[in-house]
PDB file of C-alpha atoms in Angstrom:
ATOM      1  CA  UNK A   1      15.769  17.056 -15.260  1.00 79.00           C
ATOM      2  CA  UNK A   2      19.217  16.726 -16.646  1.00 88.00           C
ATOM      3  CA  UNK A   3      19.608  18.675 -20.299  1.00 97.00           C
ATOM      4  CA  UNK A   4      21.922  16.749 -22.207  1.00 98.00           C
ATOM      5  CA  UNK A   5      24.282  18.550 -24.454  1.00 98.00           C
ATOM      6  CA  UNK A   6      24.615  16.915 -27.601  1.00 98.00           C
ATOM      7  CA  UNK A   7      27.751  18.224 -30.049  1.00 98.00           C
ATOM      8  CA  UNK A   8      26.413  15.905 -32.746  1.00 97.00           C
ATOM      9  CA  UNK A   9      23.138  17.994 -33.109  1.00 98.00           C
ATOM     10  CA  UNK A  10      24.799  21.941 -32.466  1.00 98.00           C
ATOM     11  CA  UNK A  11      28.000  20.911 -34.307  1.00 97.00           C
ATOM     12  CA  UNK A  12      25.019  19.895 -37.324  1.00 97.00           C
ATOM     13  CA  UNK A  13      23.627  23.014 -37.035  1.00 97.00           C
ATOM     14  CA  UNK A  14      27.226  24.919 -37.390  1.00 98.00           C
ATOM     15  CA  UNK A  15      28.286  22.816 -40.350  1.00 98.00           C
ATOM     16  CA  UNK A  16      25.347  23.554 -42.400  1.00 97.00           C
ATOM     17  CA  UNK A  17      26.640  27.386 -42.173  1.00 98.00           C
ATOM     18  CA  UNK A  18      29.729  26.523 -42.991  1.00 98.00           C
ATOM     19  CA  UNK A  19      28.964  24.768 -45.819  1.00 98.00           C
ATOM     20  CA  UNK A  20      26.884  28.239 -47.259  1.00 98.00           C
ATOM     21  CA  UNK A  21      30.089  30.024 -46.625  1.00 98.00           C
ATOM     22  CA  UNK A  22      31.754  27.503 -49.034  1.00 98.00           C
ATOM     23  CA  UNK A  23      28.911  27.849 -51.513  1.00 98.00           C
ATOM     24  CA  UNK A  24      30.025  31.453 -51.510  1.00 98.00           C
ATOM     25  CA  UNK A  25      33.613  31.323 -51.525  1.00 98.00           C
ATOM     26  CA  UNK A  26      33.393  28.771 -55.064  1.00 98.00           C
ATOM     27  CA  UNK A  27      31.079  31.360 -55.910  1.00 98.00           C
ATOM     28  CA  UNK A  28      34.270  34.014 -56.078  1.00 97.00           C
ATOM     29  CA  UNK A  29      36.402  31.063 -57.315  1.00 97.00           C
ATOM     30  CA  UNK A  30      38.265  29.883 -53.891  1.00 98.00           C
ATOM     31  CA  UNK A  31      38.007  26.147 -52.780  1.00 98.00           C
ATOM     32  CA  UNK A  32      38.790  26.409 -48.931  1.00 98.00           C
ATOM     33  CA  UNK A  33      41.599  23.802 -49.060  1.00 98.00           C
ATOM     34  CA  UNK A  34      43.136  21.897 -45.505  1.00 98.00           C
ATOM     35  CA  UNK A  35      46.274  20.168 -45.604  1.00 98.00           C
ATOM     36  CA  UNK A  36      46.832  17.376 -42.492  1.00 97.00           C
ATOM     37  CA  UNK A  37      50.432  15.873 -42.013  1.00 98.00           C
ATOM     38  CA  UNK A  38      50.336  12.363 -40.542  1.00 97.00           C
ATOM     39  CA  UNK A  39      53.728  10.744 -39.416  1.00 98.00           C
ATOM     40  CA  UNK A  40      53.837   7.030 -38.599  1.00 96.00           C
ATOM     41  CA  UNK A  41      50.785   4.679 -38.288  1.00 92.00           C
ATOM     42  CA  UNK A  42      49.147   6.037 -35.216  1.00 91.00           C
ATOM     43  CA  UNK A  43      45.876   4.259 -35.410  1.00 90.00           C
ATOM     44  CA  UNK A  44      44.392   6.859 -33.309  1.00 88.00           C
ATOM     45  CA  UNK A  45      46.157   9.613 -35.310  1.00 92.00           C
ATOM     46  CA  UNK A  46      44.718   7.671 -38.829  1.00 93.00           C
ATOM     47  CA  UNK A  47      41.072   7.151 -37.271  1.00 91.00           C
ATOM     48  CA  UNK A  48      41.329  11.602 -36.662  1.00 91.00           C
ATOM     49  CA  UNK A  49      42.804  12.268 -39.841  1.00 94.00           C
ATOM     50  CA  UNK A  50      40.436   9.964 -41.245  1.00 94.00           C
ATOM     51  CA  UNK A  51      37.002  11.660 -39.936  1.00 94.00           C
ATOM     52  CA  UNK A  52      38.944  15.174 -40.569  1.00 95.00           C
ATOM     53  CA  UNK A  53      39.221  14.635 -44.137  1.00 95.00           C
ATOM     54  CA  UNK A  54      35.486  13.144 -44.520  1.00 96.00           C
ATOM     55  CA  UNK A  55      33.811  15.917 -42.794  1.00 97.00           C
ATOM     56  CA  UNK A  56      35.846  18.299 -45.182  1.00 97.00           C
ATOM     57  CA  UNK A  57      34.311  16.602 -48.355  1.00 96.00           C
ATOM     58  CA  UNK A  58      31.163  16.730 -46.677  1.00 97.00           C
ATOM     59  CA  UNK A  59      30.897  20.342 -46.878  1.00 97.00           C
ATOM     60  CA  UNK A  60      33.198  20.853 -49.745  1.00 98.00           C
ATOM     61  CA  UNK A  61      35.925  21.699 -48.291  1.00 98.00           C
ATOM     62  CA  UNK A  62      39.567  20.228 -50.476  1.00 98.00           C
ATOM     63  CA  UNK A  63      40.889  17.811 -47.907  1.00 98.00           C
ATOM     64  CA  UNK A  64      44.658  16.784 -48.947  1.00 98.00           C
ATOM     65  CA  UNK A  65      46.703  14.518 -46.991  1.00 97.00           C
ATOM     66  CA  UNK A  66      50.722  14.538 -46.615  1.00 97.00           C
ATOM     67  CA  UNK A  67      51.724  11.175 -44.906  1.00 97.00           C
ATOM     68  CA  UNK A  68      55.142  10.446 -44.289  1.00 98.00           C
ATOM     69  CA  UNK A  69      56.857   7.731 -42.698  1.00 97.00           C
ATOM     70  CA  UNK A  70      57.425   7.404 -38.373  1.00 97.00           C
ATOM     71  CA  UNK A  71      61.781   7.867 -39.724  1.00 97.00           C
ATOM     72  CA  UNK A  72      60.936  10.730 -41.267  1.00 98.00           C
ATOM     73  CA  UNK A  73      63.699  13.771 -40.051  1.00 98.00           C
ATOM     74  CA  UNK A  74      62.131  17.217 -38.153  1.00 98.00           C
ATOM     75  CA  UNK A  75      64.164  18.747 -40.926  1.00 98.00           C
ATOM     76  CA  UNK A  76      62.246  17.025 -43.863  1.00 98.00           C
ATOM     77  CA  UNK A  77      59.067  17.586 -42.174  1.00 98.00           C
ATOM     78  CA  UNK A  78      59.618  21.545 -41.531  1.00 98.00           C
ATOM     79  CA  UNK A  79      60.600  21.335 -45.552  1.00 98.00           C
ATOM     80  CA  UNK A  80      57.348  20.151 -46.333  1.00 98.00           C
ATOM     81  CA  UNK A  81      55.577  22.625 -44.353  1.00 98.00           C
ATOM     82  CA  UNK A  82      57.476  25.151 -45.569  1.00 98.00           C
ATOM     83  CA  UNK A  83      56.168  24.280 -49.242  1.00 98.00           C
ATOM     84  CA  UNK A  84      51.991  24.186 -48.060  1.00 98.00           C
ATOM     85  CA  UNK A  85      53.016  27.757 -46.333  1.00 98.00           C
ATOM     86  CA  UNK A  86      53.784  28.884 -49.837  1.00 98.00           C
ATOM     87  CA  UNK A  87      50.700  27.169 -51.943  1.00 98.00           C
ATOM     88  CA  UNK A  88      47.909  29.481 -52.440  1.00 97.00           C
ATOM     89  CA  UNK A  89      45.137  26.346 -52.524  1.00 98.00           C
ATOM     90  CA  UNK A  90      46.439  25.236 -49.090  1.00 98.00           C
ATOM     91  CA  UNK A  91      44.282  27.952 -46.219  1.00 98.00           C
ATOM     92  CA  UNK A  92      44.662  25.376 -43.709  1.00 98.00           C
ATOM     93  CA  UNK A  93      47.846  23.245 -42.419  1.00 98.00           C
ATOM     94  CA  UNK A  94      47.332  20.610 -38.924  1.00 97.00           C
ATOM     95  CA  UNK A  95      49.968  18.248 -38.453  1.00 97.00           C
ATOM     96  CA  UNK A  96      48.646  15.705 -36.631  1.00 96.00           C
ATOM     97  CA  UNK A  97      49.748  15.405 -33.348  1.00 94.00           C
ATOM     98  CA  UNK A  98      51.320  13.402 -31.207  1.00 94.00           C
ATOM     99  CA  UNK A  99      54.683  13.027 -33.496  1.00 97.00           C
ATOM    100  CA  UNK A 100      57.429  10.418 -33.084  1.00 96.00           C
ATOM    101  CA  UNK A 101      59.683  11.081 -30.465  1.00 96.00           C
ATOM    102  CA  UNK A 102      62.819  12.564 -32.037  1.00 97.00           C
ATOM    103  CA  UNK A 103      60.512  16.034 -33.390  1.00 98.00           C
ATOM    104  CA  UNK A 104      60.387  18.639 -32.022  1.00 98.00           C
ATOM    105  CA  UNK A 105      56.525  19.770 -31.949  1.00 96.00           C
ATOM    106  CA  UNK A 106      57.013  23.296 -30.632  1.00 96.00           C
ATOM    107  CA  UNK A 107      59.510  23.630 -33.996  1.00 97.00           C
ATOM    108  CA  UNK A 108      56.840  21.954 -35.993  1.00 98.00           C
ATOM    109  CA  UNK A 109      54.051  23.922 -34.792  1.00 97.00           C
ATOM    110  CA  UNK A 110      55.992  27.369 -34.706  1.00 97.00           C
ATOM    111  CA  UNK A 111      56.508  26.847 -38.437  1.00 98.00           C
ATOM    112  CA  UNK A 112      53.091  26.692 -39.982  1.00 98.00           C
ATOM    113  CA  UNK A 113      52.304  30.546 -41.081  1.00 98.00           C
ATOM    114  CA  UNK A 114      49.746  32.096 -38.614  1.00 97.00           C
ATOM    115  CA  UNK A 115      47.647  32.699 -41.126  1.00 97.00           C
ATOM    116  CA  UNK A 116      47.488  29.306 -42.177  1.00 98.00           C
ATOM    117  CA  UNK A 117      47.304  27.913 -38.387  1.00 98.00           C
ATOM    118  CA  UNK A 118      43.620  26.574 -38.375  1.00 98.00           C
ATOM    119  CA  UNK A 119      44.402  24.505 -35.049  1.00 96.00           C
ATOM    120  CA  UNK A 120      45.102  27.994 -33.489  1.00 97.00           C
ATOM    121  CA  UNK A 121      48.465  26.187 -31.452  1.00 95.00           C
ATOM    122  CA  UNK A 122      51.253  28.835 -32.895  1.00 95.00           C
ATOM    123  CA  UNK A 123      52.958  31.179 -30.381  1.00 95.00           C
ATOM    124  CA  UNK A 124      51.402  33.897 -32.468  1.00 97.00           C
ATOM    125  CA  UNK A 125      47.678  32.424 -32.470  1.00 97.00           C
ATOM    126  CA  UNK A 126      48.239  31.952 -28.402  1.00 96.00           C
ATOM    127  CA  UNK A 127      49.694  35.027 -28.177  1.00 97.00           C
ATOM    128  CA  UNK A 128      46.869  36.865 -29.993  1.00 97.00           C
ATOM    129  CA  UNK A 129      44.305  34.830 -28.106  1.00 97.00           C
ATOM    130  CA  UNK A 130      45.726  36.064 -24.614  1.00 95.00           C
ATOM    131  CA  UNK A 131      45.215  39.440 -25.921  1.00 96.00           C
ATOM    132  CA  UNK A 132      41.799  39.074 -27.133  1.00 94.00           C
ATOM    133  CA  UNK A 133      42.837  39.987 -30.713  1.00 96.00           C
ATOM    134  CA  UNK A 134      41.199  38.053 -33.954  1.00 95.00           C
ATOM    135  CA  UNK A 135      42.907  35.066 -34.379  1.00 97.00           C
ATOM    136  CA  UNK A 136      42.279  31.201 -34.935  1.00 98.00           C
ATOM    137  CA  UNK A 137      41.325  29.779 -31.843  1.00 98.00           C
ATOM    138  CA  UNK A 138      42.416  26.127 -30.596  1.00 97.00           C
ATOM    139  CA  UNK A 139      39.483  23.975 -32.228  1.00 97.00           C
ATOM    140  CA  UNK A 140      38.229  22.078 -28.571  1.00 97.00           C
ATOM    141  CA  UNK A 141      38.501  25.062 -26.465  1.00 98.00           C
ATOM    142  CA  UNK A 142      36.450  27.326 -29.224  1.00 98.00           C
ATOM    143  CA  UNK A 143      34.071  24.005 -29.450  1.00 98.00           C
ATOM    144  CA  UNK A 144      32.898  24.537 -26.069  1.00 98.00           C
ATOM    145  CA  UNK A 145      32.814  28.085 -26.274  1.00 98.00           C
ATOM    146  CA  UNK A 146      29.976  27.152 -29.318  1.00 98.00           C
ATOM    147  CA  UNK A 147      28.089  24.652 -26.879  1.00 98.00           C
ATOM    148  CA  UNK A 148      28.083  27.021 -24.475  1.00 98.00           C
ATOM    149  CA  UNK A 149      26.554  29.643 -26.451  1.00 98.00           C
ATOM    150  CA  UNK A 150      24.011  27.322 -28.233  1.00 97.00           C
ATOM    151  CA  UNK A 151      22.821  26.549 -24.984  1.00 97.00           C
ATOM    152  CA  UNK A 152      22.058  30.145 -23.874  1.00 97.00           C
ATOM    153  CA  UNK A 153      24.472  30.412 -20.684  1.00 97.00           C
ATOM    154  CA  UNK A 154      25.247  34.201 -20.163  1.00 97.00           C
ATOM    155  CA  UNK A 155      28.846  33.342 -18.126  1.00 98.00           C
ATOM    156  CA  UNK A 156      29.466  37.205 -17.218  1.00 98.00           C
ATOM    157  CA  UNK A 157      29.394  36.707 -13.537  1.00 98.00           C
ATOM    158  CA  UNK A 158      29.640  32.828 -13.203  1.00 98.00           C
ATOM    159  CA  UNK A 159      32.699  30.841 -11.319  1.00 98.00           C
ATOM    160  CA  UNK A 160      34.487  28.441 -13.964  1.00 98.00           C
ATOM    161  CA  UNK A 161      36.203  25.743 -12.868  1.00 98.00           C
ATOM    162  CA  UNK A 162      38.643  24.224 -15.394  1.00 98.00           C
ATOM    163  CA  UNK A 163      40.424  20.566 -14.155  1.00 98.00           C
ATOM    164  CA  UNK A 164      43.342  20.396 -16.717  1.00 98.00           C
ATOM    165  CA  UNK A 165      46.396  22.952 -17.817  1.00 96.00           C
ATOM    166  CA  UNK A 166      47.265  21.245 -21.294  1.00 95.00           C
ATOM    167  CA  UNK A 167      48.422  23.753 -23.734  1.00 93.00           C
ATOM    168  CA  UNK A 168      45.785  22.492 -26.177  1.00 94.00           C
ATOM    169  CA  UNK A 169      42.674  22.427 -23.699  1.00 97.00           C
ATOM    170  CA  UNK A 170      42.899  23.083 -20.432  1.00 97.00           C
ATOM    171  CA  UNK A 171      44.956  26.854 -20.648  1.00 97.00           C
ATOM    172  CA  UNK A 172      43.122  28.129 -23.779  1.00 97.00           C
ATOM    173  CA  UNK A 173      39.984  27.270 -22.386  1.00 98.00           C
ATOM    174  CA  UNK A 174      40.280  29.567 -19.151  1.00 98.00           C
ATOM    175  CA  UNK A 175      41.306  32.319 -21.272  1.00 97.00           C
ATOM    176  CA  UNK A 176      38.457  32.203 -23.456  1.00 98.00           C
ATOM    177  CA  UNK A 177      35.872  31.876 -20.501  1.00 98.00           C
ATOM    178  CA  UNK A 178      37.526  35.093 -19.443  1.00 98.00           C
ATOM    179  CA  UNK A 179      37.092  37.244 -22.123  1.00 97.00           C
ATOM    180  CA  UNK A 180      33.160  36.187 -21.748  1.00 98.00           C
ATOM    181  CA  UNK A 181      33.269  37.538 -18.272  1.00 98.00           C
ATOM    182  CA  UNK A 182      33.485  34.461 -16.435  1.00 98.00           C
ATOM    183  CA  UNK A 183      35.294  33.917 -13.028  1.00 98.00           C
ATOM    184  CA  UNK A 184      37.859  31.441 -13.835  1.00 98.00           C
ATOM    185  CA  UNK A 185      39.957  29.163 -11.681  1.00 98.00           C
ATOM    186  CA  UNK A 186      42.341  26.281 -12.724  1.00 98.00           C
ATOM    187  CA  UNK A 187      42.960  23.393 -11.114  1.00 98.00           C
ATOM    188  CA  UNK A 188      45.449  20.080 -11.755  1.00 94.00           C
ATOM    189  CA  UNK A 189      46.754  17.045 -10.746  1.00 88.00           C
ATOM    190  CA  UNK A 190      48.373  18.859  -7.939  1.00 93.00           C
ATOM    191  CA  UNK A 191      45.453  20.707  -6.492  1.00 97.00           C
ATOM    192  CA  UNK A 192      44.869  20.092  -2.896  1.00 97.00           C
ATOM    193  CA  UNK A 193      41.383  18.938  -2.125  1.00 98.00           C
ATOM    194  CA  UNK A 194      40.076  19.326  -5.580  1.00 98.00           C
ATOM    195  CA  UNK A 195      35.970  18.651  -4.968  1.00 98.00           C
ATOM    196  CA  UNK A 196      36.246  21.528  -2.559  1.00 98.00           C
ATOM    197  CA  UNK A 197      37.582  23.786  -5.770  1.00 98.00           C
ATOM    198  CA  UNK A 198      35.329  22.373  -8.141  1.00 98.00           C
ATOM    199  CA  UNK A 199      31.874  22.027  -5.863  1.00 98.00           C
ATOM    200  CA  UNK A 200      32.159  26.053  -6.341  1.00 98.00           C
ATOM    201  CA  UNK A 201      31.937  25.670 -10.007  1.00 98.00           C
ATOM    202  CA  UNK A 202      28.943  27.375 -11.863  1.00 98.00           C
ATOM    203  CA  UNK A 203      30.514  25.976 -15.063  1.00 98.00           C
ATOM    204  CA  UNK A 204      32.604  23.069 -14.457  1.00 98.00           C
ATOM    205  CA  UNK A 205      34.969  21.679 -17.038  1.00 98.00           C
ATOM    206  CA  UNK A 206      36.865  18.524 -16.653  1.00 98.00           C
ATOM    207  CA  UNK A 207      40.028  18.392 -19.300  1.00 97.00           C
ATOM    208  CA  UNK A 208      41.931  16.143 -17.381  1.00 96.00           C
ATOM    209  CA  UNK A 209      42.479  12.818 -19.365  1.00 94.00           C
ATOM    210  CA  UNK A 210      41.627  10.497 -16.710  1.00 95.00           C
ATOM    211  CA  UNK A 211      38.257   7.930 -17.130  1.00 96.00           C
ATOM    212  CA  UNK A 212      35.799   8.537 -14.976  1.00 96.00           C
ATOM    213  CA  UNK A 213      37.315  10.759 -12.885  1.00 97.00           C
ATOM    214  CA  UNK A 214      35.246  13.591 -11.909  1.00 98.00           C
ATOM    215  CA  UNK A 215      32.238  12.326  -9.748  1.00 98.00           C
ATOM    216  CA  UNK A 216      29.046  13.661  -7.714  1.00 98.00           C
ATOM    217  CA  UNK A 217      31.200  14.781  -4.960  1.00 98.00           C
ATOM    218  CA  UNK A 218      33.318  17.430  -7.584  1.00 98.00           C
ATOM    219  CA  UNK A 219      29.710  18.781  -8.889  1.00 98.00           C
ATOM    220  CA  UNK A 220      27.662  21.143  -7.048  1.00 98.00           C
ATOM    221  CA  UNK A 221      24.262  20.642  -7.739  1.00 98.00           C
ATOM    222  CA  UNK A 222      22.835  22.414 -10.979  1.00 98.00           C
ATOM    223  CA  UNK A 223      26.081  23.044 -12.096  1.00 98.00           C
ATOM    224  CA  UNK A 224      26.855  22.742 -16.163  1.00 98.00           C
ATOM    225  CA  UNK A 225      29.639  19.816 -16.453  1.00 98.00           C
ATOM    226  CA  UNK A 226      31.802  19.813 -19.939  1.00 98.00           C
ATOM    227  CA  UNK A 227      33.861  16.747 -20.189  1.00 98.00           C
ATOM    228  CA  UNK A 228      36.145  17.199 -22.513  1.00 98.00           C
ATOM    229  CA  UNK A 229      38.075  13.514 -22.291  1.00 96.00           C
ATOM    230  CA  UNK A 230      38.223  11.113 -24.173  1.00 93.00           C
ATOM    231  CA  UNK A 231      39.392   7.818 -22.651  1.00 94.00           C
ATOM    232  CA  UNK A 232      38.955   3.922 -22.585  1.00 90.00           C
ATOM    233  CA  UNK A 233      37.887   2.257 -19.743  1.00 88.00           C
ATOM    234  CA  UNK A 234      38.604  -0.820 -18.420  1.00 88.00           C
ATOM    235  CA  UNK A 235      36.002  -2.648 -20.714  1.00 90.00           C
ATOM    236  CA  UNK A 236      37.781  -0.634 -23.829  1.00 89.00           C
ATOM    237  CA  UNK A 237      34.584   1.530 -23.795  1.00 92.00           C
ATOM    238  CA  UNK A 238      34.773   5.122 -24.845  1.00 93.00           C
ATOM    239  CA  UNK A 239      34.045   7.857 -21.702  1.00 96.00           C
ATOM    240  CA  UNK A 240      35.422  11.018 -20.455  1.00 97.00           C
ATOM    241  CA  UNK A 241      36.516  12.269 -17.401  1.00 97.00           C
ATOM    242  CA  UNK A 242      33.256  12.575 -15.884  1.00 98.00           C
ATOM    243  CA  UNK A 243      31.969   9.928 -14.442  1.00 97.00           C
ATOM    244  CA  UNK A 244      27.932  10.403 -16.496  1.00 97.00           C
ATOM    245  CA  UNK A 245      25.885   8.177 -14.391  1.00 97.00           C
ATOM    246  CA  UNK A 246      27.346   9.653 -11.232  1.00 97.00           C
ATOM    247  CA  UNK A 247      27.319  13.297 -11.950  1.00 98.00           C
ATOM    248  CA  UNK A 248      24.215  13.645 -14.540  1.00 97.00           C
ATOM    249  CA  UNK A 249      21.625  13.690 -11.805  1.00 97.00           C
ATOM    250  CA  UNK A 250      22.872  16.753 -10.021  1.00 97.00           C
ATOM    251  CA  UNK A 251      23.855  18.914 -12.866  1.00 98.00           C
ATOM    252  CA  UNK A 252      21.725  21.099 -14.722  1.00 98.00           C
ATOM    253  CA  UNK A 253      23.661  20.113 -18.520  1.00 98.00           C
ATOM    254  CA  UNK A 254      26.185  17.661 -19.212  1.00 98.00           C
ATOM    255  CA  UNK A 255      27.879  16.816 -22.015  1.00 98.00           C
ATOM    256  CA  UNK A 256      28.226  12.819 -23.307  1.00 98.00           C
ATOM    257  CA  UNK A 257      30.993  10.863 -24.580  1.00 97.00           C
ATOM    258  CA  UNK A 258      30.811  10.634 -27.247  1.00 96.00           C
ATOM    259  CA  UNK A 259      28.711  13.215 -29.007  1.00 97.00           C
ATOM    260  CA  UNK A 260      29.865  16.049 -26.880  1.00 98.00           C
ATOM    261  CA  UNK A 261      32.881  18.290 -27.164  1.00 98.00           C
ATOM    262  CA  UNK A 262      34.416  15.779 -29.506  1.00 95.00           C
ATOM    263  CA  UNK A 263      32.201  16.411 -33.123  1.00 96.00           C
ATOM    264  CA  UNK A 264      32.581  20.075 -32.060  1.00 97.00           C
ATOM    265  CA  UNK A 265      36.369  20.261 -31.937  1.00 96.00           C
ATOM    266  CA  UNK A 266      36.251  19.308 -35.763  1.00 96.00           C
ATOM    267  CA  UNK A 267      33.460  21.934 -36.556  1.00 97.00           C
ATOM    268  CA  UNK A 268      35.647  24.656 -35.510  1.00 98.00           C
ATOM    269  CA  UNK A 269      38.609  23.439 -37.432  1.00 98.00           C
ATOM    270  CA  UNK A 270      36.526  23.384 -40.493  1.00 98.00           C
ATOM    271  CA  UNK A 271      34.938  26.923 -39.177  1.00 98.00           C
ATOM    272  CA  UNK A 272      38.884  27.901 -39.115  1.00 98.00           C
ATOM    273  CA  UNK A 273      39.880  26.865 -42.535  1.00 98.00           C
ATOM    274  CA  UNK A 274      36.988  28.289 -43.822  1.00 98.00           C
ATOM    275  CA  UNK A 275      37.664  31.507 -42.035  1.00 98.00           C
ATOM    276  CA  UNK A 276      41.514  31.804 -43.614  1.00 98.00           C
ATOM    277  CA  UNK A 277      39.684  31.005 -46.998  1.00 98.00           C
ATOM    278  CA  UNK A 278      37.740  34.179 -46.801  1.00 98.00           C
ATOM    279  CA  UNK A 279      40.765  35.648 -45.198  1.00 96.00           C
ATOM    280  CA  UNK A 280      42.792  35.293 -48.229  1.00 94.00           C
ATOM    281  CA  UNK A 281      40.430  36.967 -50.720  1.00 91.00           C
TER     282      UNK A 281
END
């Protein structure tokens, strides 16, 4: 029997203690406050910003949003970053990514103050991550980390298989399984005979960006899958890389999508925010 792993219900559970460490913080007269850039009219970018800012009020959290137009200049938008570095309400600063083509996003992200860089992307946060120092960790990677330890899996020991080198996922991610003792190996696009790599996996987790694209013949049998995609398929439904039907049956956990990795990754950014609000007292 298949135990599905459901983000909705553990990501719940998380927010409800975040929520008593915002109880606390009014309590000593600090409002965690986030501040999310948005340039252009990304409706995928709006929909995220849009859930972001709700599940801030919903734990009391001050949500404000800087929107500025798709012409806007790198320079204009490093100016305005510059200003929510230096505003003592502001613990929290995510500038919504992708950006229009002619920014820079490394200059962007490099930037935000470190101690203000709740999506943990900086070259410092990375930097401090690598070395296992305290620092904000990327909010999906850290997410799974969470799921991972809701669901009691001691991963000293274990082979982890992670399908996917993004900066944001797929790197961070095998980092973090390594500091838990895990036996990590990355694989890609360019990965010769990839099921032979992943069939190995203990933990397998598929951060590739491609629907349906892990299947029964990647997953050894009683393995825990993560799918941490988030794709349309050819019917404009929402699934991840993992192809559920297929793979479900053989592993011992799964995660859906949707309700999986996705409600976590803005848990830990509230978790984050939080975190720099208690920071700063």
């Amino acid at each position: 029997m298949t135990n599905i792993i459901s983000g909705t219900e553990i990501g719940k559970q998380i927010r409800q203690s975040i929520a008593d460490r915002v109880v606390k913080l009014k309590d000593q007269g600090v409002t965690p406050g986030l501040a999310v850039i948005l340039v252009g009219d990304n409706p995928a970018s709006q929909t995220y910003v849009r859930n972001k800012q709700k599940s801030c009020e919903a734990i009391g959290i001050y949500s404000e949003l800087v929107k500025l137009p798709e012409d806007t200049k790198e320079s204009e938008l490093l100016e305005q970053i510059q200003q929510l570095n230096k505003r003592q309400d502001i613990h929290g600063i995510l500038v919504q990514l992708p950006l229009p083509k002619h920014i820079n996003e490394d200059n962007v992200i490099a930037t935000i103050a470190p101690e203000k860089d709740v999506d943990g992307f900086s070259p410092v946060s990375v930097g401090k991550m690598m070395l296992g120092q305290d620092t904000f960790l990327p909010c999906t990677p850290f997410g799974v980390m969470k799921l991972l330890e809701y669901i009691g899996v001691d991963l000293a020991g274990k082979h982890a298989v992670v399908v996917g080198r993004s900066h944001i996922v797929g790197k961070p991610m095998g980092q973090l399984l390594l500091q838990k003792d895990a036996t990590v190996t990355y694989t890609h696009s360019k990965t010769n005979d990839l099921p032979s790599i992943t069939k190995q996996a203990d933990i397998l987790i598929a951060a590739v960006g491609r629907a349906n694209f892990i299947t029964k013949e990647h997953v050894k049998p009683g393995a825990i899958v993560i799918d941490v995609g988030i794709n349309r398929d050819e019917n404009n439904k929402l699934v991840g890389d993992v192809h559920f039907d297929d793979v479900s049956p053989i592993a011992s956990h799964i995660t859906p999508v949707p309700g999986g990795v996705g409600p976590m990754t803005i848990t830990m950014l509230l978790f984050n925010t939080v975190q720099s609000a208690e920071h700063s007292l």
